mmCIF file of N, CA, C and O in Angstrom:
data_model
loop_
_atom_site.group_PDB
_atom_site.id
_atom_site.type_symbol
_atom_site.label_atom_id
_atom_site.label_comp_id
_atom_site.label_asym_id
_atom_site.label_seq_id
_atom_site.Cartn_x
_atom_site.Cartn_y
_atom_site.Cartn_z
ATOM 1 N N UNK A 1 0.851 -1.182 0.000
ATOM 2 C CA UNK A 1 0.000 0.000 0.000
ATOM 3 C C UNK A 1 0.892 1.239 0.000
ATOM 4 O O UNK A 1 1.830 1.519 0.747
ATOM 5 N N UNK A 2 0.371 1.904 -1.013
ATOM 6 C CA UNK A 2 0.960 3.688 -1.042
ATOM 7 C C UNK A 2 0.356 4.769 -0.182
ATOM 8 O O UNK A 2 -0.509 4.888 0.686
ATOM 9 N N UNK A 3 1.249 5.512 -0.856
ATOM 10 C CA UNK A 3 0.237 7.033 -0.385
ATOM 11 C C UNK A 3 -0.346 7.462 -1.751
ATOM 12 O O UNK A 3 -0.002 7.220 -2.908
ATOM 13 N N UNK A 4 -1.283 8.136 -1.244
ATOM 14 C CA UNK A 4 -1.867 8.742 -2.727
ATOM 15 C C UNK A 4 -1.356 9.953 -2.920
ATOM 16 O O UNK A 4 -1.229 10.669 -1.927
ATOM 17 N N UNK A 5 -0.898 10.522 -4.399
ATOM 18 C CA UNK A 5 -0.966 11.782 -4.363
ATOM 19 C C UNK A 5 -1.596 12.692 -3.775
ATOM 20 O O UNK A 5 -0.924 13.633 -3.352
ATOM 21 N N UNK A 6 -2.990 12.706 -3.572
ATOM 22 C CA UNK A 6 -3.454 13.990 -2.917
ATOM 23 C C UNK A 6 -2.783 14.285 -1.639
ATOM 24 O O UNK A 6 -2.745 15.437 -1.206
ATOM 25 N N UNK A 7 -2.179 13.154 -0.934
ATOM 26 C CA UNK A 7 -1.985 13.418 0.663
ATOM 27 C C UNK A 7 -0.666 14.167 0.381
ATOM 28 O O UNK A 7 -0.204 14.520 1.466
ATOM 29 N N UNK A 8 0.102 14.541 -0.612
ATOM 30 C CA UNK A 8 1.297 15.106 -0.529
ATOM 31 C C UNK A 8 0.637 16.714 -1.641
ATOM 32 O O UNK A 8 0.387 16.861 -2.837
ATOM 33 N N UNK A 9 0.585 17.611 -0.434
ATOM 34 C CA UNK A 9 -0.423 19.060 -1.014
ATOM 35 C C UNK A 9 0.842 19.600 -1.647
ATOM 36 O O UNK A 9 1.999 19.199 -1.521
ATOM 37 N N UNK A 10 0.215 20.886 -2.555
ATOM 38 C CA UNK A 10 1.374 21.772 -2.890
ATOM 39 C C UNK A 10 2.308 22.776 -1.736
ATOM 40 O O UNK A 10 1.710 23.126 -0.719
ATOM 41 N N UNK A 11 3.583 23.161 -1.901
ATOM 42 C CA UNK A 11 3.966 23.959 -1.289
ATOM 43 C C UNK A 11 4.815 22.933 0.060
ATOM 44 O O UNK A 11 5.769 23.358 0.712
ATOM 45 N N UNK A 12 4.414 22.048 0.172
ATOM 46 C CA UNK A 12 4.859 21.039 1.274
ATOM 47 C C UNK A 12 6.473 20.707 0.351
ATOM 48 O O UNK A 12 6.698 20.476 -0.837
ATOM 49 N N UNK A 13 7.355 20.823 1.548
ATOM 50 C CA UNK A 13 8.852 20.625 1.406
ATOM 51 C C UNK A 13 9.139 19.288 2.031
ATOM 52 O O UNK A 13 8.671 19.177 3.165
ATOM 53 N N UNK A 14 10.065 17.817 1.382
ATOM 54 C CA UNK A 14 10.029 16.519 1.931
ATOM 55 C C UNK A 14 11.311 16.087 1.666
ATOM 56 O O UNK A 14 11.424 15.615 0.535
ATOM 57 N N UNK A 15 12.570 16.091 2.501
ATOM 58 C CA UNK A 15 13.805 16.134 2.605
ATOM 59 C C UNK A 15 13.771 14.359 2.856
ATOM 60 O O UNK A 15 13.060 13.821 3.705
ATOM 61 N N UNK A 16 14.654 13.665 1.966
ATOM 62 C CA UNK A 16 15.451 12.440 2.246
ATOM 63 C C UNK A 16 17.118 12.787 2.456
ATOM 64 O O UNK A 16 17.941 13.447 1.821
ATOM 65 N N UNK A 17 17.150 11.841 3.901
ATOM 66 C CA UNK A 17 18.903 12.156 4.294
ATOM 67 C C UNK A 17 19.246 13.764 3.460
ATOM 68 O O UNK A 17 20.238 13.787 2.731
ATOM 69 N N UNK A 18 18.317 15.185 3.618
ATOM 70 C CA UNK A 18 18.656 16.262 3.157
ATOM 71 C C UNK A 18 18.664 16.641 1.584
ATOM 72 O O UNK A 18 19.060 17.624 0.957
ATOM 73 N N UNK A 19 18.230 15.781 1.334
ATOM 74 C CA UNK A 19 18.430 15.923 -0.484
ATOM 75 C C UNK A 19 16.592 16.044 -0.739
ATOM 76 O O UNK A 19 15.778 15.148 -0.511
ATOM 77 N N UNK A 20 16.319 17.374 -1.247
ATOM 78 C CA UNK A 20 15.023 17.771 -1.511
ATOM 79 C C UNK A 20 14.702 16.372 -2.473
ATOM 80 O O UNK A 20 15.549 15.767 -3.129
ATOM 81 N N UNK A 21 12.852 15.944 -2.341
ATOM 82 C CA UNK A 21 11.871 15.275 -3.255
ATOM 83 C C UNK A 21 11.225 15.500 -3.774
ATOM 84 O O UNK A 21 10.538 16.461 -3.429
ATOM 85 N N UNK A 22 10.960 14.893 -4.852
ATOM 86 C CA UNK A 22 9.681 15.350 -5.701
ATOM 87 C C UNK A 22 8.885 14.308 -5.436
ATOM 88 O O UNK A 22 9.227 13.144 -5.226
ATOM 89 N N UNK A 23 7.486 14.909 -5.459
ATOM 90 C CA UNK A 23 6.305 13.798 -5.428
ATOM 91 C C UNK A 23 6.707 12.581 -5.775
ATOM 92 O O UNK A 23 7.146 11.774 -4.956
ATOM 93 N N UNK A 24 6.572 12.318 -7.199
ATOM 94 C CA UNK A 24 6.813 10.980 -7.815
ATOM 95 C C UNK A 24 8.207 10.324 -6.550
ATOM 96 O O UNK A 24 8.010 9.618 -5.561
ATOM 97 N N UNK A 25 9.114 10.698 -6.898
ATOM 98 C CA UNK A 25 9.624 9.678 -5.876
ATOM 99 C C UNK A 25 9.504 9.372 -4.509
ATOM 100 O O UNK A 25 10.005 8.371 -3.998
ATOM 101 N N UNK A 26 8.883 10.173 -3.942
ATOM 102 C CA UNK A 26 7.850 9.834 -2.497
ATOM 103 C C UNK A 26 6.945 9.168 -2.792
ATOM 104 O O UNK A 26 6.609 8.252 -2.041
ATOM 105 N N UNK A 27 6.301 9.404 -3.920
ATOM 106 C CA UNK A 27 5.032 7.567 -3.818
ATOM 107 C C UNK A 27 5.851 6.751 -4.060
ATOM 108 O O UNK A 27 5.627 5.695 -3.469
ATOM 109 N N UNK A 28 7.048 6.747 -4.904
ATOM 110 C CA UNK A 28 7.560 5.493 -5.431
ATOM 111 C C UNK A 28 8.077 4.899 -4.003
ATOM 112 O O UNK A 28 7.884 3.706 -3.765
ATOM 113 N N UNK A 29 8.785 5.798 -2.982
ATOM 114 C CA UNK A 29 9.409 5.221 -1.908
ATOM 115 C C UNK A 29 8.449 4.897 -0.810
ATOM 116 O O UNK A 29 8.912 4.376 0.204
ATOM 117 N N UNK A 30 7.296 5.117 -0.878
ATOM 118 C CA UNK A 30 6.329 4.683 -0.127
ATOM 119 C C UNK A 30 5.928 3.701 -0.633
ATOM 120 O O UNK A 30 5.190 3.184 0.205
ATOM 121 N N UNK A 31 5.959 2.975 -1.693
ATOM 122 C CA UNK A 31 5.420 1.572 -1.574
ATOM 123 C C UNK A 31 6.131 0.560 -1.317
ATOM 124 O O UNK A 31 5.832 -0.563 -1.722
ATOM 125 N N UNK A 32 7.338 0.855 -0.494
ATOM 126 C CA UNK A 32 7.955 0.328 0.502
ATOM 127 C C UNK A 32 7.439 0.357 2.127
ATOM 128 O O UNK A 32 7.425 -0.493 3.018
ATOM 129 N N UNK A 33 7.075 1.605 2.053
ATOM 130 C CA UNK A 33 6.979 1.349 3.677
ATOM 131 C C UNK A 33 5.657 0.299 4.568
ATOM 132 O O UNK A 33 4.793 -0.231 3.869
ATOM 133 N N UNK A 34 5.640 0.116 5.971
ATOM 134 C CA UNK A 34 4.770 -0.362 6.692
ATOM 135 C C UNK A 34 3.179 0.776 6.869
ATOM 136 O O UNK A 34 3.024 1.989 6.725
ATOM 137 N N UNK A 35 2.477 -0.062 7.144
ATOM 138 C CA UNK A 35 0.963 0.666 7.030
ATOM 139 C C UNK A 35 1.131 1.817 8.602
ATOM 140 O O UNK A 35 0.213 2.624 8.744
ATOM 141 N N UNK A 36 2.281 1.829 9.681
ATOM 142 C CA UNK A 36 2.556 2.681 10.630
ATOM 143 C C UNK A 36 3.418 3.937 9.900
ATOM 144 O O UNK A 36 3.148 5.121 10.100
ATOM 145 N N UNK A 37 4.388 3.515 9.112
ATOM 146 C CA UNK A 37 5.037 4.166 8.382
ATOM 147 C C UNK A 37 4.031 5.697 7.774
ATOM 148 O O UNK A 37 4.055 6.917 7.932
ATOM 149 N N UNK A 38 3.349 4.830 7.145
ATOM 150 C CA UNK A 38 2.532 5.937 6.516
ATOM 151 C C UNK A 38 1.622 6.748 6.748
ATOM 152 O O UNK A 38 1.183 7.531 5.906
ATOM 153 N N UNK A 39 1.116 6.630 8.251
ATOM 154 C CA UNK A 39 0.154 7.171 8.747
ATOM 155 C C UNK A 39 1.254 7.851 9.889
ATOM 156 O O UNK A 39 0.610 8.650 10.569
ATOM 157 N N UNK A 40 2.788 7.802 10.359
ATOM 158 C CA UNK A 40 3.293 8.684 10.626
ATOM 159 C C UNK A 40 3.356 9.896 10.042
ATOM 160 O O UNK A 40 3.199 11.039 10.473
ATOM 161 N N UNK A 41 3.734 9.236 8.493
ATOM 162 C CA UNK A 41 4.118 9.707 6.999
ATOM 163 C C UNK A 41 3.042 11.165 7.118
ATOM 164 O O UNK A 41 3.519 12.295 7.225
ATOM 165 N N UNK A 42 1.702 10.922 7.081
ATOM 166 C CA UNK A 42 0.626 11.581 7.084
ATOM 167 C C UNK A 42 0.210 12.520 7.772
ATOM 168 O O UNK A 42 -0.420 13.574 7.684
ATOM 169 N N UNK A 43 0.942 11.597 8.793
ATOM 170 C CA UNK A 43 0.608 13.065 10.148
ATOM 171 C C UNK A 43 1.276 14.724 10.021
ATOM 172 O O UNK A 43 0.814 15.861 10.117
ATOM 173 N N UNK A 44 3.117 13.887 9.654
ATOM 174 C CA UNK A 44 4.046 14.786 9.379
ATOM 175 C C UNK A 44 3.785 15.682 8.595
ATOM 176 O O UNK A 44 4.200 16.815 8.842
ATOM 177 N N UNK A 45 2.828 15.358 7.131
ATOM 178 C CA UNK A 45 2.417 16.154 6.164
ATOM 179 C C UNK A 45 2.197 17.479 6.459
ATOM 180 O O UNK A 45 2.749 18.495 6.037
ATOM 181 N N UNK A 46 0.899 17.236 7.610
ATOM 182 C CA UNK A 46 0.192 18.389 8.007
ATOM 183 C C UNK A 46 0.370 18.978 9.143
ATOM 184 O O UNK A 46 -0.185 20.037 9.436
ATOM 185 N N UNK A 47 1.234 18.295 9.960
ATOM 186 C CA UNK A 47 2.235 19.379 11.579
ATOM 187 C C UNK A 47 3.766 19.528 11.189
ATOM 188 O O UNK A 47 4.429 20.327 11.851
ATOM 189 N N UNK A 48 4.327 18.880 10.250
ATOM 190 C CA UNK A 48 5.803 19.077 10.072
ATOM 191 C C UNK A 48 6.468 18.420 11.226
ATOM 192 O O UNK A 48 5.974 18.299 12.347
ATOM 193 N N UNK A 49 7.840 17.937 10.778
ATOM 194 C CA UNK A 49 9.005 17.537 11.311
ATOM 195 C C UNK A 49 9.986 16.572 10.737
ATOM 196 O O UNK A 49 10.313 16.592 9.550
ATOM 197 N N UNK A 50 10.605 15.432 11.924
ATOM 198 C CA UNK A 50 11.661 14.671 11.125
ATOM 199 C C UNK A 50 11.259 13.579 11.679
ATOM 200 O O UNK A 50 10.299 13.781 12.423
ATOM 201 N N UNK A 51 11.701 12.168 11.607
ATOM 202 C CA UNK A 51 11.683 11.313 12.051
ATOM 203 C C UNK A 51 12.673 10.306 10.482
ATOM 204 O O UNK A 51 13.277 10.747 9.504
ATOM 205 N N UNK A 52 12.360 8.712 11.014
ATOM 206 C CA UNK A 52 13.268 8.087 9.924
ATOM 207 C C UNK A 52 12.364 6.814 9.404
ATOM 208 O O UNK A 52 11.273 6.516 9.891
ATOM 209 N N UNK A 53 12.888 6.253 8.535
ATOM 210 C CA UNK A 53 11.929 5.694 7.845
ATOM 211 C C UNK A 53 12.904 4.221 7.479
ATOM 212 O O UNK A 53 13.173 4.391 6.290
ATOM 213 N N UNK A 54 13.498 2.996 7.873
ATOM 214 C CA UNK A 54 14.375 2.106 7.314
ATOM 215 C C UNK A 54 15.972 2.986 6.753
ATOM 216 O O UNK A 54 16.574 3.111 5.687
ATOM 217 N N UNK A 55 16.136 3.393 8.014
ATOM 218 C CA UNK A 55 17.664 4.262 8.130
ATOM 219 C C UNK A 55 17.715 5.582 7.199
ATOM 220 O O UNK A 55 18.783 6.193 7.141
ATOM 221 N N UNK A 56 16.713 5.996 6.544
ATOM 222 C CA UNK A 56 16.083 7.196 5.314
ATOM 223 C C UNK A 56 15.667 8.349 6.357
ATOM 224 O O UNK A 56 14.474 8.443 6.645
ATOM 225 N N UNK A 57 16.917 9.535 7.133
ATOM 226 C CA UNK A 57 16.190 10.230 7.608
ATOM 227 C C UNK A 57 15.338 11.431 6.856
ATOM 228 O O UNK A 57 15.860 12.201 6.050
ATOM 229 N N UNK A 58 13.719 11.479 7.306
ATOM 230 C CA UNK A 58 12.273 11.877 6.804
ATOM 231 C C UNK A 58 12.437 13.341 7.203
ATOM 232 O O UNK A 58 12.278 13.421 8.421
ATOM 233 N N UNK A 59 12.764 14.856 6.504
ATOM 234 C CA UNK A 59 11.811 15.441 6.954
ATOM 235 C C UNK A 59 11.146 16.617 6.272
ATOM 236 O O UNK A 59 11.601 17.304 5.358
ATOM 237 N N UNK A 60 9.866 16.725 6.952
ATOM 238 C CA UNK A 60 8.729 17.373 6.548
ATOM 239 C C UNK A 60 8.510 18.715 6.739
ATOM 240 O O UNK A 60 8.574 19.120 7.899
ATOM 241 N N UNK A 61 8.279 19.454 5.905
ATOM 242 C CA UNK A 61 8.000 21.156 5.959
ATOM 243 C C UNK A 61 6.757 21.976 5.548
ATOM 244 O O UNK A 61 6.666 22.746 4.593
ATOM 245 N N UNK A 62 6.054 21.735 6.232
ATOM 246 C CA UNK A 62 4.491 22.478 5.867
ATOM 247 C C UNK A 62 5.007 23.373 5.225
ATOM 248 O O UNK A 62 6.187 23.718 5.287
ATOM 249 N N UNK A 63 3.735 24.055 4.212
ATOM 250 C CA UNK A 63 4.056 25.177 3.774
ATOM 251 C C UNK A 63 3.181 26.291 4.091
ATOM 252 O O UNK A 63 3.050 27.263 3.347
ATOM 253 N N UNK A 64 2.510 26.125 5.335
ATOM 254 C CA UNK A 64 1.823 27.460 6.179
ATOM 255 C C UNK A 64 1.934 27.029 7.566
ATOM 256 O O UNK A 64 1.732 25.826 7.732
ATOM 257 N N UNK A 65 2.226 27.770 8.681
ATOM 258 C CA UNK A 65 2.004 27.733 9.639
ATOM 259 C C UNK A 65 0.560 27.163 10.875
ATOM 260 O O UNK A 65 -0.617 27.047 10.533
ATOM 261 N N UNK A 66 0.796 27.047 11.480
ATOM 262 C CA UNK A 66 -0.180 26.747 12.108
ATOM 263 C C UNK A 66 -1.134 27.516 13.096
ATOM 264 O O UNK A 66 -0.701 27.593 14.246
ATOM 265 N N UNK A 67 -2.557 28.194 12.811
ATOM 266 C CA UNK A 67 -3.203 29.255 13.288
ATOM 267 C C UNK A 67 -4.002 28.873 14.267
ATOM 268 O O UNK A 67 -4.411 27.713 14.318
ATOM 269 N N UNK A 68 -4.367 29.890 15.272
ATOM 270 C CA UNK A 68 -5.570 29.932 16.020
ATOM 271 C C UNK A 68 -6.933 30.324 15.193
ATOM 272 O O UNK A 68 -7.015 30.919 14.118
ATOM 273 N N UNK A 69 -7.860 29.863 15.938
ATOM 274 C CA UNK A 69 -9.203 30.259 15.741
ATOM 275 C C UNK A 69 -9.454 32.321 15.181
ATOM 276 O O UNK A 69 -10.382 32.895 14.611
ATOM 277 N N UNK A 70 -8.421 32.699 15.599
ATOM 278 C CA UNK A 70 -8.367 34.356 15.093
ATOM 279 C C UNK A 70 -7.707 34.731 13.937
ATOM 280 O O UNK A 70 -7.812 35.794 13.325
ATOM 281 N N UNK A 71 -6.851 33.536 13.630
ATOM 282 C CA UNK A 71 -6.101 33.506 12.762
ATOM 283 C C UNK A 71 -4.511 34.067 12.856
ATOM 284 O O UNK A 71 -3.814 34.490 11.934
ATOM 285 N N UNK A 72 -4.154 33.917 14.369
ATOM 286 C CA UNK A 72 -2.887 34.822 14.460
ATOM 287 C C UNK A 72 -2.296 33.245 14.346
ATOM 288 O O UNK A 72 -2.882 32.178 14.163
ATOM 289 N N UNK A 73 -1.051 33.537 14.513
ATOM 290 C CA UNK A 73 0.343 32.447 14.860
ATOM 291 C C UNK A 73 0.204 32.275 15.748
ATOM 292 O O UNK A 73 0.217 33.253 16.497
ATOM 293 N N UNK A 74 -0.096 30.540 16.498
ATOM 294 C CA UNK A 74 -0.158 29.749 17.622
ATOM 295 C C UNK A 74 0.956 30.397 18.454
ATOM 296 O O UNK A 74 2.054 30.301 17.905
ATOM 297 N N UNK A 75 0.961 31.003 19.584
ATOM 298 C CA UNK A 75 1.938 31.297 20.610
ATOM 299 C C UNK A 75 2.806 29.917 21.236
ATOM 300 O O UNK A 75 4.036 29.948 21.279
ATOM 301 N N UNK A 76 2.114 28.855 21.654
ATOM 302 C CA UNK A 76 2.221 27.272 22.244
ATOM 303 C C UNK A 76 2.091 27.947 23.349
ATOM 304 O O UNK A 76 1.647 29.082 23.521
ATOM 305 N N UNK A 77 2.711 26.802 24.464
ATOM 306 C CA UNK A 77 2.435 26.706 25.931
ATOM 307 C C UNK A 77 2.808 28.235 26.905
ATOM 308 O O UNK A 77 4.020 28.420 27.022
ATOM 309 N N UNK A 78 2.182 28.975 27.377
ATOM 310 C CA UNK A 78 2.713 30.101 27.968
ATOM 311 C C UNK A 78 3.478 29.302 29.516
ATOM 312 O O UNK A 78 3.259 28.407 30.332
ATOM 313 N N UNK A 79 4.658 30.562 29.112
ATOM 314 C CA UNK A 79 5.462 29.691 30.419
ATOM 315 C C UNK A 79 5.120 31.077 31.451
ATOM 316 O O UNK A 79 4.838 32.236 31.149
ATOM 317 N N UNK A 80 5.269 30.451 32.691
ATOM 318 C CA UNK A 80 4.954 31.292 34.575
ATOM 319 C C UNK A 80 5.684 31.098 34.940
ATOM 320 O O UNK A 80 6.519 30.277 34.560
ATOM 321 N N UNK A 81 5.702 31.927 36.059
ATOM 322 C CA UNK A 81 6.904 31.491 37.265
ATOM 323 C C UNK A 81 6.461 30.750 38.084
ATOM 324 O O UNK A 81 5.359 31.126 38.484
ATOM 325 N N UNK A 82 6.967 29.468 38.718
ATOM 326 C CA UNK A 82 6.475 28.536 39.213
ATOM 327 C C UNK A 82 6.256 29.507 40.325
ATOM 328 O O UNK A 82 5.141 30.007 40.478
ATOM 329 N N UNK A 83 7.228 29.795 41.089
ATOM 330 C CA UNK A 83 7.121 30.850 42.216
ATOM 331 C C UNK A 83 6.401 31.771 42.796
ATOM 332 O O UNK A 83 6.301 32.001 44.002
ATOM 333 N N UNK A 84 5.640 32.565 41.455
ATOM 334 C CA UNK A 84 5.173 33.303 41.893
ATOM 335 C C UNK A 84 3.565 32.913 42.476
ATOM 336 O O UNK A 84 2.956 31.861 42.284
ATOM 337 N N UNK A 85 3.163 33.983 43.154
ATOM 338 C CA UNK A 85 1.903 33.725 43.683
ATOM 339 C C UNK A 85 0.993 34.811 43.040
ATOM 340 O O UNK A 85 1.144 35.975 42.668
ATOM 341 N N UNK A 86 -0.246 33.704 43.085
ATOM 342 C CA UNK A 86 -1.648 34.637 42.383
ATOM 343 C C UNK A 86 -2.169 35.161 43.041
ATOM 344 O O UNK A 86 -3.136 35.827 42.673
#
């Protein structure tokens, strides 16, 4: 089992061991992988990162960021001072 083209959108960047891909050879190298493989594969698509794939390090580069409901740029976890008091 592959991936289908659609799951690889435009604008998405997909680095093997650092050497940029083109579509076609990401399906071709996906009909190698395990059915976990590819639903890592999938995830990465659409949050970005790295991971490895049968010693092939994977990685993934959205090509928009990830928004809030307002549409600004996700801040992530706000950090406190453990210390302080409310």
């Amino acid at each position: 089992m592959a991936i289908s083209p659609q799951s690889i959108r435009k604008g998405t960047i997909i680095l093997f061991d650092g050497k940029i891909m083109e579509k076609s050879e990401v399906l071709e190298a996906s009909k190698e992988w395990t059915p976990q493989h590819e639903i890592m594969f999938k995830k990465l698509l659409k949050q970005g990162g790295t991971f490895n794939i049968k010693g092939v390090a994977i990685k993934v580069i959205p090509p928009d960021q990830i928004l809030t409901s307002r549409g600004e740029r996700d801040g992530g976890i706000q950090q406190t001072d453990p210390l302080a008091r409310f």
